[in-house]
mmCIF file of C-alpha atoms in Angstrom:
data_model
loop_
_atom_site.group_PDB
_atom_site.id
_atom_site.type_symbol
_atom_site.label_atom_id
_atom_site.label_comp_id
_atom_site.label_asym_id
_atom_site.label_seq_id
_atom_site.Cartn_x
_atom_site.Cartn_y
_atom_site.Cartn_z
ATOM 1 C CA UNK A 1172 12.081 -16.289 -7.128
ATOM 2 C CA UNK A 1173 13.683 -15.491 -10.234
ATOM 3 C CA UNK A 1174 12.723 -19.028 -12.079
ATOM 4 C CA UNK A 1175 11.203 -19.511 -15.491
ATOM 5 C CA UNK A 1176 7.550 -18.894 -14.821
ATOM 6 C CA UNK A 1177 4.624 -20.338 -16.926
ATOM 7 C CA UNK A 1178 5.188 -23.627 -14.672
ATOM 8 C CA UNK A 1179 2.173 -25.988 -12.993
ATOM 9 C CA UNK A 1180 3.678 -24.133 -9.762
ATOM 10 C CA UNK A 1181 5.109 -21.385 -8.378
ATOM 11 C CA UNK A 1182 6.664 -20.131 -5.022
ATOM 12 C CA UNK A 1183 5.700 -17.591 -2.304
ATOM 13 C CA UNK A 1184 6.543 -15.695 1.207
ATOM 14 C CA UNK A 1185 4.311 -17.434 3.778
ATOM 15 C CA UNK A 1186 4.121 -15.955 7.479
ATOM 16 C CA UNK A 1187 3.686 -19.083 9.190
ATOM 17 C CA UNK A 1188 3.352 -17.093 12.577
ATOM 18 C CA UNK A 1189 4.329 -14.105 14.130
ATOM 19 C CA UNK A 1190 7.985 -12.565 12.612
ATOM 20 C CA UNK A 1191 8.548 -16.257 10.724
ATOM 21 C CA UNK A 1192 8.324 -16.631 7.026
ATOM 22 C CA UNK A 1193 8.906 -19.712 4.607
ATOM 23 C CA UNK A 1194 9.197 -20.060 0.775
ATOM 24 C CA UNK A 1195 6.419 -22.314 -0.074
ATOM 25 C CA UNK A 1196 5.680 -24.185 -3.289
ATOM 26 C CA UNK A 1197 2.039 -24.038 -4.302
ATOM 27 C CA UNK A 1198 -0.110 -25.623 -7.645
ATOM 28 C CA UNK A 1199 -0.548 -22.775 -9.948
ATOM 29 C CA UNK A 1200 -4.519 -21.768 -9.261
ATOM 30 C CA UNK A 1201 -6.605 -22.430 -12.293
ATOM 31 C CA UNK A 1202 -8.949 -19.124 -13.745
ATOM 32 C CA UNK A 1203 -12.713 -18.612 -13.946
ATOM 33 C CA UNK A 1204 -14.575 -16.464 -16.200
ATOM 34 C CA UNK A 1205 -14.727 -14.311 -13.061
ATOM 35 C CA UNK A 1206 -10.795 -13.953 -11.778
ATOM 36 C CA UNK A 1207 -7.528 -13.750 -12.967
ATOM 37 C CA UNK A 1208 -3.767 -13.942 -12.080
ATOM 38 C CA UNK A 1209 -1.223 -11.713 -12.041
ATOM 39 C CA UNK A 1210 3.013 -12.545 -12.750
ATOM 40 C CA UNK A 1211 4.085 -10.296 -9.991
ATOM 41 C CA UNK A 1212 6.893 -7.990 -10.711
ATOM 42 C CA UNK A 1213 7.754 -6.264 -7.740
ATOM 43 C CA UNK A 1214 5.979 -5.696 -4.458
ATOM 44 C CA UNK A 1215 6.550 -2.395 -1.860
ATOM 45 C CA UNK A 1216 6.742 -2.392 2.049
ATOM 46 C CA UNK A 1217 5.841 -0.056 4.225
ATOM 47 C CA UNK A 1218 4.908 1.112 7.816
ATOM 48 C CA UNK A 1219 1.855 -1.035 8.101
ATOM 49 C CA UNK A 1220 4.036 -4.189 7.131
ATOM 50 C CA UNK A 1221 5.721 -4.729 10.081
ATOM 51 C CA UNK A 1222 2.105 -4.753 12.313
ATOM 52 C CA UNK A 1223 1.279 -7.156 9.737
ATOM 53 C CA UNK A 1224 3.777 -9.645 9.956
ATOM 54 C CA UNK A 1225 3.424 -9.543 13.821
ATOM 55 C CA UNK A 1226 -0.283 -10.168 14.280
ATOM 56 C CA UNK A 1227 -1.787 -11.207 10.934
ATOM 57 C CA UNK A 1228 -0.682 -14.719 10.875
ATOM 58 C CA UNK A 1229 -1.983 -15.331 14.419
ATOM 59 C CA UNK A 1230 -5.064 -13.867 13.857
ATOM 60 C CA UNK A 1231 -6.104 -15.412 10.285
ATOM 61 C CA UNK A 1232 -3.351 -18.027 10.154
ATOM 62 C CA UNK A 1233 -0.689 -18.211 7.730
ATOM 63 C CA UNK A 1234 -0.656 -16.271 4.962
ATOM 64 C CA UNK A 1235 1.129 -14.760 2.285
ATOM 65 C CA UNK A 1236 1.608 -10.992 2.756
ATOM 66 C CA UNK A 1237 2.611 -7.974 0.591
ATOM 67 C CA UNK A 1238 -0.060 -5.165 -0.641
ATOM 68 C CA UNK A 1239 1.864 -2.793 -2.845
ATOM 69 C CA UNK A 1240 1.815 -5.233 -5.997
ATOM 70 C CA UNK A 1241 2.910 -4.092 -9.306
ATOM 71 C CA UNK A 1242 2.959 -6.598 -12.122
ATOM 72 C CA UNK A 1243 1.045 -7.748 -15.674
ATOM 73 C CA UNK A 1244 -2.148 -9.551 -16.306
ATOM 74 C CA UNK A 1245 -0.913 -13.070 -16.699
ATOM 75 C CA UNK A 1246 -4.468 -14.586 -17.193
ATOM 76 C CA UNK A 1247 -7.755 -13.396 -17.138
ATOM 77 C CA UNK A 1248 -11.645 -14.669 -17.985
ATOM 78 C CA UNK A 1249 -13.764 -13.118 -20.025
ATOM 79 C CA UNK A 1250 -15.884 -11.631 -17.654
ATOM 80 C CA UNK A 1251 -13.306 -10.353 -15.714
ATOM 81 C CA UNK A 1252 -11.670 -8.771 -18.574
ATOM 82 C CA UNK A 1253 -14.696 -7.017 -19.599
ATOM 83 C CA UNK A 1254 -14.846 -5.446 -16.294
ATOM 84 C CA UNK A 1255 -11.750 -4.393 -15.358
ATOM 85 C CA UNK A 1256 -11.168 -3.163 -18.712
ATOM 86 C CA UNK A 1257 -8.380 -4.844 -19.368
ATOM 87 C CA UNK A 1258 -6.407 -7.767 -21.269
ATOM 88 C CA UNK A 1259 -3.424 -10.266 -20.622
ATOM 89 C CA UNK A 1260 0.109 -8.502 -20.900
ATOM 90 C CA UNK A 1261 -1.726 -5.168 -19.290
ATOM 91 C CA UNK A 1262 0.684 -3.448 -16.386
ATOM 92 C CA UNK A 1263 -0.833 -2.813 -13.693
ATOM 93 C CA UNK A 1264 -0.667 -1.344 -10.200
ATOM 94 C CA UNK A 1265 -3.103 -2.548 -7.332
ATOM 95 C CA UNK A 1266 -4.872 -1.315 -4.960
ATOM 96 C CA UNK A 1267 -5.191 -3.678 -1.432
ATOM 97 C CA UNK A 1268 -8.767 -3.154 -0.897
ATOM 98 C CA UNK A 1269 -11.259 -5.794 -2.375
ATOM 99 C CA UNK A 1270 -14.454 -3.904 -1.964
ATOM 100 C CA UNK A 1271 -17.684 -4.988 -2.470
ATOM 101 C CA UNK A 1272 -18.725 -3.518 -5.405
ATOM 102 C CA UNK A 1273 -22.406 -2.174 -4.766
ATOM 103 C CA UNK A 1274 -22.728 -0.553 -1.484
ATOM 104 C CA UNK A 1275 -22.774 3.244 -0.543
ATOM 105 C CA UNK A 1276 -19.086 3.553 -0.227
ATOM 106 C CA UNK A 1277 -18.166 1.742 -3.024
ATOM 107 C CA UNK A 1278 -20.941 3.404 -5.894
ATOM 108 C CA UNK A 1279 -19.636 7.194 -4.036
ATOM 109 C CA UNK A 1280 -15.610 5.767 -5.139
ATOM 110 C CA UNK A 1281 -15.067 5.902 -1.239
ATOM 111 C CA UNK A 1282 -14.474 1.848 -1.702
ATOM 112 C CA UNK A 1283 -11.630 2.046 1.053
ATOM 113 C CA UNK A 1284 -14.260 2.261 3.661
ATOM 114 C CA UNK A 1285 -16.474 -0.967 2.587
ATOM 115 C CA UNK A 1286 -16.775 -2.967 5.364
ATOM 116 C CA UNK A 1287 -15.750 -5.777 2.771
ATOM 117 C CA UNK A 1288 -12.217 -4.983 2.817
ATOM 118 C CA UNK A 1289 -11.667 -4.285 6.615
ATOM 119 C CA UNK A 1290 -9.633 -7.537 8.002
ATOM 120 C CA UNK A 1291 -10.599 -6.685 11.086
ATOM 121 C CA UNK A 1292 -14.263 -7.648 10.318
ATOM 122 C CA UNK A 1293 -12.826 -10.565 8.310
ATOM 123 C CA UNK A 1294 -13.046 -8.779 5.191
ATOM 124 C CA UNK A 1295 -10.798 -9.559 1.987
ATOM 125 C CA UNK A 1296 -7.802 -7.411 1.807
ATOM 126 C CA UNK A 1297 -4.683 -8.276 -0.694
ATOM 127 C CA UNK A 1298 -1.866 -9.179 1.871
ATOM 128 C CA UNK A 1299 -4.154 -9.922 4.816
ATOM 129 C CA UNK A 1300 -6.240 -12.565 3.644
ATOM 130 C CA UNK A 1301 -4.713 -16.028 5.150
ATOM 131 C CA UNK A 1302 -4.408 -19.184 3.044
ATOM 132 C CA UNK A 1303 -7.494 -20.451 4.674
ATOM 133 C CA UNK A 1304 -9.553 -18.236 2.821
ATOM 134 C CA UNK A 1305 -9.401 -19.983 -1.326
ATOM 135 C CA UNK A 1306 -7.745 -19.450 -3.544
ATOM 136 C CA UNK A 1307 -4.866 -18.788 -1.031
ATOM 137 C CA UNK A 1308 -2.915 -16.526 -2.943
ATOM 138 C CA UNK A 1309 -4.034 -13.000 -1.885
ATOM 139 C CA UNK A 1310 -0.292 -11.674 -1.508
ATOM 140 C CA UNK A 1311 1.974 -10.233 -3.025
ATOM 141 C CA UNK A 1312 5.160 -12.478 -2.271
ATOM 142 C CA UNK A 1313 4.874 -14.402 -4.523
ATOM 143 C CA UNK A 1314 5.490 -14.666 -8.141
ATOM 144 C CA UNK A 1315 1.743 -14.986 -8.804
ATOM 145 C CA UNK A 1316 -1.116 -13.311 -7.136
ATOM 146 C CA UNK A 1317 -4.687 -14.613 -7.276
ATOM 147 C CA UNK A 1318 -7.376 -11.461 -8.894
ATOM 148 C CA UNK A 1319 -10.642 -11.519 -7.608
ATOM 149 C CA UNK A 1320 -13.388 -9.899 -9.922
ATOM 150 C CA UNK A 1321 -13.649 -6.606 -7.568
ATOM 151 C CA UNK A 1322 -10.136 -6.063 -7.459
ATOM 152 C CA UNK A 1323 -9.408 -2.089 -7.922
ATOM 153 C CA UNK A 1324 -6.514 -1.913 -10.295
ATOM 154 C CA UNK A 1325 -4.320 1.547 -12.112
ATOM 155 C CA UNK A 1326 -2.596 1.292 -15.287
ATOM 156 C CA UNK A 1327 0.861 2.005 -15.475
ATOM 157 C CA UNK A 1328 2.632 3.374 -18.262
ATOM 158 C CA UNK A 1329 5.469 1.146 -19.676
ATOM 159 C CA UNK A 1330 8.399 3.693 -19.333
ATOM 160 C CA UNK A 1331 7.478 3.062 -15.710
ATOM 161 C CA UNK A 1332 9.799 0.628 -13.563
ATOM 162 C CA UNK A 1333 8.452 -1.409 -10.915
ATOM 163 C CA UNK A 1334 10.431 -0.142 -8.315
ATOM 164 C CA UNK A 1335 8.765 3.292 -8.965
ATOM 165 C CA UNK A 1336 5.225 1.743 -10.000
ATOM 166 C CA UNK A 1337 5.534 0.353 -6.430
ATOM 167 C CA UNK A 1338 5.226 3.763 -4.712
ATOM 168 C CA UNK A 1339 2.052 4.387 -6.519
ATOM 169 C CA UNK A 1340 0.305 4.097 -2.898
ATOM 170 C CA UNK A 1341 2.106 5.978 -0.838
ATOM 171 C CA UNK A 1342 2.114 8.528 -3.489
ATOM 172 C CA UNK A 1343 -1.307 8.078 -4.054
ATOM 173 C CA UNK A 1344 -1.637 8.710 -0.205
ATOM 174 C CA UNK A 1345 0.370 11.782 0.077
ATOM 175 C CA UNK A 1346 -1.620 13.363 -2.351
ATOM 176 C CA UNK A 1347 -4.884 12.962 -0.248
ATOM 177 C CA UNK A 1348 -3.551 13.823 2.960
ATOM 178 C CA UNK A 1349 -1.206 17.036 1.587
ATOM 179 C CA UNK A 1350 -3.863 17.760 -1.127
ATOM 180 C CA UNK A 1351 -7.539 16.643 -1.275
ATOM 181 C CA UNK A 1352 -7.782 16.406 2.738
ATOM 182 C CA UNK A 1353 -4.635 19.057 4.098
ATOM 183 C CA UNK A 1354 -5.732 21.331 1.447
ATOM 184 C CA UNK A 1355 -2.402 22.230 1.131
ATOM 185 C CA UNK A 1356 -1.951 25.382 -2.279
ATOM 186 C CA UNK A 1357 -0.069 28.323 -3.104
ATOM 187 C CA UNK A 1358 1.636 30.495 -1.086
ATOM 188 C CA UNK A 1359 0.965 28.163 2.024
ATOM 189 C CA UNK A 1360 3.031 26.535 4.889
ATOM 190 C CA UNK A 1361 2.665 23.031 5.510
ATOM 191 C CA UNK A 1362 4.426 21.241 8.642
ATOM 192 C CA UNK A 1363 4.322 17.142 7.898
ATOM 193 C CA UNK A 1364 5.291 15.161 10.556
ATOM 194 C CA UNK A 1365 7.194 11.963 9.504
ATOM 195 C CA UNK A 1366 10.216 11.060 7.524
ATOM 196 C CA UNK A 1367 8.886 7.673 6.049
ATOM 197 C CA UNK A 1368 7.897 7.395 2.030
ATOM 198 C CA UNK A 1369 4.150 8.577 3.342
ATOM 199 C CA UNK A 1370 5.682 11.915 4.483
ATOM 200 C CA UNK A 1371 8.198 12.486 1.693
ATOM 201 C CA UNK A 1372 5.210 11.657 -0.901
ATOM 202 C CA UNK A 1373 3.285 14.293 1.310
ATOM 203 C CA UNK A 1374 5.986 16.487 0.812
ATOM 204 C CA UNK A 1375 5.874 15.803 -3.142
ATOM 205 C CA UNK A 1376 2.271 16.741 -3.332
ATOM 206 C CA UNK A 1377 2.660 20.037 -1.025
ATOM 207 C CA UNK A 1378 5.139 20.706 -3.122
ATOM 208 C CA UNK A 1379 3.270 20.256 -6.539
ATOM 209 C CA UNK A 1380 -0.212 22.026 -5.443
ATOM 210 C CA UNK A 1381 1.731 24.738 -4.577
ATOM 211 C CA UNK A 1382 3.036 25.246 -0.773
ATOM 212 C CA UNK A 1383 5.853 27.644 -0.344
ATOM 213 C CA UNK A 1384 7.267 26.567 3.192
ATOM 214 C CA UNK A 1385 7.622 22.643 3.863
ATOM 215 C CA UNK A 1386 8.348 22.328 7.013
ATOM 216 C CA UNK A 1387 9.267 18.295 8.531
ATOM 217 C CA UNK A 1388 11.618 16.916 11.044
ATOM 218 C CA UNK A 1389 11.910 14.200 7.992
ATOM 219 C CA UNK A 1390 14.702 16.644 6.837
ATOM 220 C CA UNK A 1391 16.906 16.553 10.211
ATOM 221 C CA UNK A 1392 17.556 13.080 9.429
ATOM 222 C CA UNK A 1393 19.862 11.153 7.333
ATOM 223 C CA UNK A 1394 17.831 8.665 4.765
ATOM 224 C CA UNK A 1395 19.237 7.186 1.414
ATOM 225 C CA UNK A 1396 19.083 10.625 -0.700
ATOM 226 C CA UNK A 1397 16.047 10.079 -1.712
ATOM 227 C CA UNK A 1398 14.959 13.261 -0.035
ATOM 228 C CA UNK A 1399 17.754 15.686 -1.294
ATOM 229 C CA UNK A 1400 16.167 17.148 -4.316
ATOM 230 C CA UNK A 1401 12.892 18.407 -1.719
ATOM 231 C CA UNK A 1402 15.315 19.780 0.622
ATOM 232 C CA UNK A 1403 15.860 23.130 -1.202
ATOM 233 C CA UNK A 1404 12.124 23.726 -0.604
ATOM 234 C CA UNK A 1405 11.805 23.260 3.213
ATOM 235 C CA UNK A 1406 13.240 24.521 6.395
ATOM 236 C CA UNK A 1407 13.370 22.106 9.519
ATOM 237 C CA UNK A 1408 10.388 22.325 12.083
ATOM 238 C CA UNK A 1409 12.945 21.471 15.131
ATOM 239 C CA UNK A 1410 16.129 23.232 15.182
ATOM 240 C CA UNK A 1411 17.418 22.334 18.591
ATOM 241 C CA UNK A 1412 14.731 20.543 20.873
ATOM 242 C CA UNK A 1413 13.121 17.447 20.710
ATOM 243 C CA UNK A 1414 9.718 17.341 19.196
ATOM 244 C CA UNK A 1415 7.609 15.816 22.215
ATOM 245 C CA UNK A 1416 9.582 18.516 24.596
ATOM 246 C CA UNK A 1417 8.649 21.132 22.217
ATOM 247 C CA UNK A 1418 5.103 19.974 22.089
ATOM 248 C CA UNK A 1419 4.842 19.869 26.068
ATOM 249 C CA UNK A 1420 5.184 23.231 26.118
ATOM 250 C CA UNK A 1421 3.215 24.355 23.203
ATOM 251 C CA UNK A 1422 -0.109 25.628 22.470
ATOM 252 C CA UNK A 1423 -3.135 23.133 22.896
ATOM 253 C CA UNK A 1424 -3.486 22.686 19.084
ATOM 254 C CA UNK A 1425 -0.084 21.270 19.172
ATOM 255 C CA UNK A 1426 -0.654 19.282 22.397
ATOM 256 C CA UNK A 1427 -3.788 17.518 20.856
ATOM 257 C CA UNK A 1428 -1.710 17.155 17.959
ATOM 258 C CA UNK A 1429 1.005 15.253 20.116
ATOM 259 C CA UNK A 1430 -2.093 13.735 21.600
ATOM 260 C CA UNK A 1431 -3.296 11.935 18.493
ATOM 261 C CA UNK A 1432 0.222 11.170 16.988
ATOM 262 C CA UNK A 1433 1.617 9.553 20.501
#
């Protein structure tokens, strides 16, 4: 996908069906006043992904997937420049939610829970909208991706690669969960289950508000380095048991815990 762009077409990921994915040619989409495109630079993956691929494209047909998009403002209308605030060239980071703009949740920032961008209720969501739905192009996998006026964007400084830009949701979700939901500050112990890039960013913000212990079984296990640096800062949860034996045996905070987790 690494062809001159700027071309009447362009190509993309499509799951055809469940766990099968072709590299499609498409027309390049014309702009409104009201939307925009953006020249993809990079796109993330994460846990959610894989669910994704499996049901998405047999529940709203094919479609092209991938919802941590980094990339720059290839085109935009007027309009839609004047509310998003921003201008062709920009770098940007998206968010996968297309809210609806005017409702309780989305005036109170809380835009995430709109019933607009729930795919379940055939909402529009970047990476789970199917090609049925126009313009088509509401993934990332592709070198362009379609902008629809509500689109919830971040800046992103230049000195910023993609490849890191791209973990500006996870991040942005270890944060809440450590931080503005856990609570987690100084001089406390926090125990995150889960050695993915959501735990390690919840380890990050622990870290950063604060937390003196860190305490994950993400530690006990060997990933690509990318966790050494927080190791110095955390002590492993499970020294010699499994964690669902443990659990069985625990207290019935932990058990509900165990509970809810599976």
């Amino acid at each position: 996908m690494n062809e001159t762009l700027h071309s009447n077409t362009f190509k993309a990921a499509v799951a055809v069906e469940p766990s099968r994915t072709e590299i499609q040619t498409f027309d390049r989409p014309a702009t409104t006043a009201l939307t925009g495109l953006l020249r993809v630079a990079i796109t993330g993956v994460w846990g959610s992904g894989g669910p994704y691929y499996r049901a998405l494209p047999q529940s709203r047909g094919p479609l092209i997937p991938g919802h941590e998009t980094v990339g720059h403002i290839e085109e935009a209308g007027e309009l839609a420049k004047a509310r998003w605030g921003l201008k062709e060239g920009d770098y940007v980071a998206l968010e996968e939610y297309v809210p609806c703009g005017h409702r309780e949740y989305c005036l109170s920032n809380e835009f995430r829970l709109c019933n607009a961008t729930d795919w379940r209720l055939n909402g529009l969501r970047y990476g789970a909208t199917g090609l049925r739905t126009a313009p088509s192009f509401w993934g990332g996998f592709g070198q362009y991706q379609y902008l629809q006026l509500n689109t919830v964007f971040h800046c992103v400084p230049s000195s910023v690669a993609p490849k890191y830009a791209a973990l500006a949701l996870p991040l942005g979700n270890g944060i809440e969960w450590a931080y503005l939901q856990g609570g987690a500050g100084p001089g406390q112990a926090v125990v995150i289950q889960g050695p993915g890039q959501q735990g390690l960013s919840c380890v990050v913000a622990a870290r950063e508000a604060g937390a003196k212990k860190l305490s994950s079984p993400a530690f006990r296990l060997k990933r690509t380095g990318s966790d050494s640096n927080l190791q110095k800062d955390s002590v492993p949860i499970i020294r010699s048991r499994p964690i669902r034996k443990t659990c069985l045996n625990a207290s019935p905070v932990s058990r509900e815990v165990r509970w809810l987790t599976s």
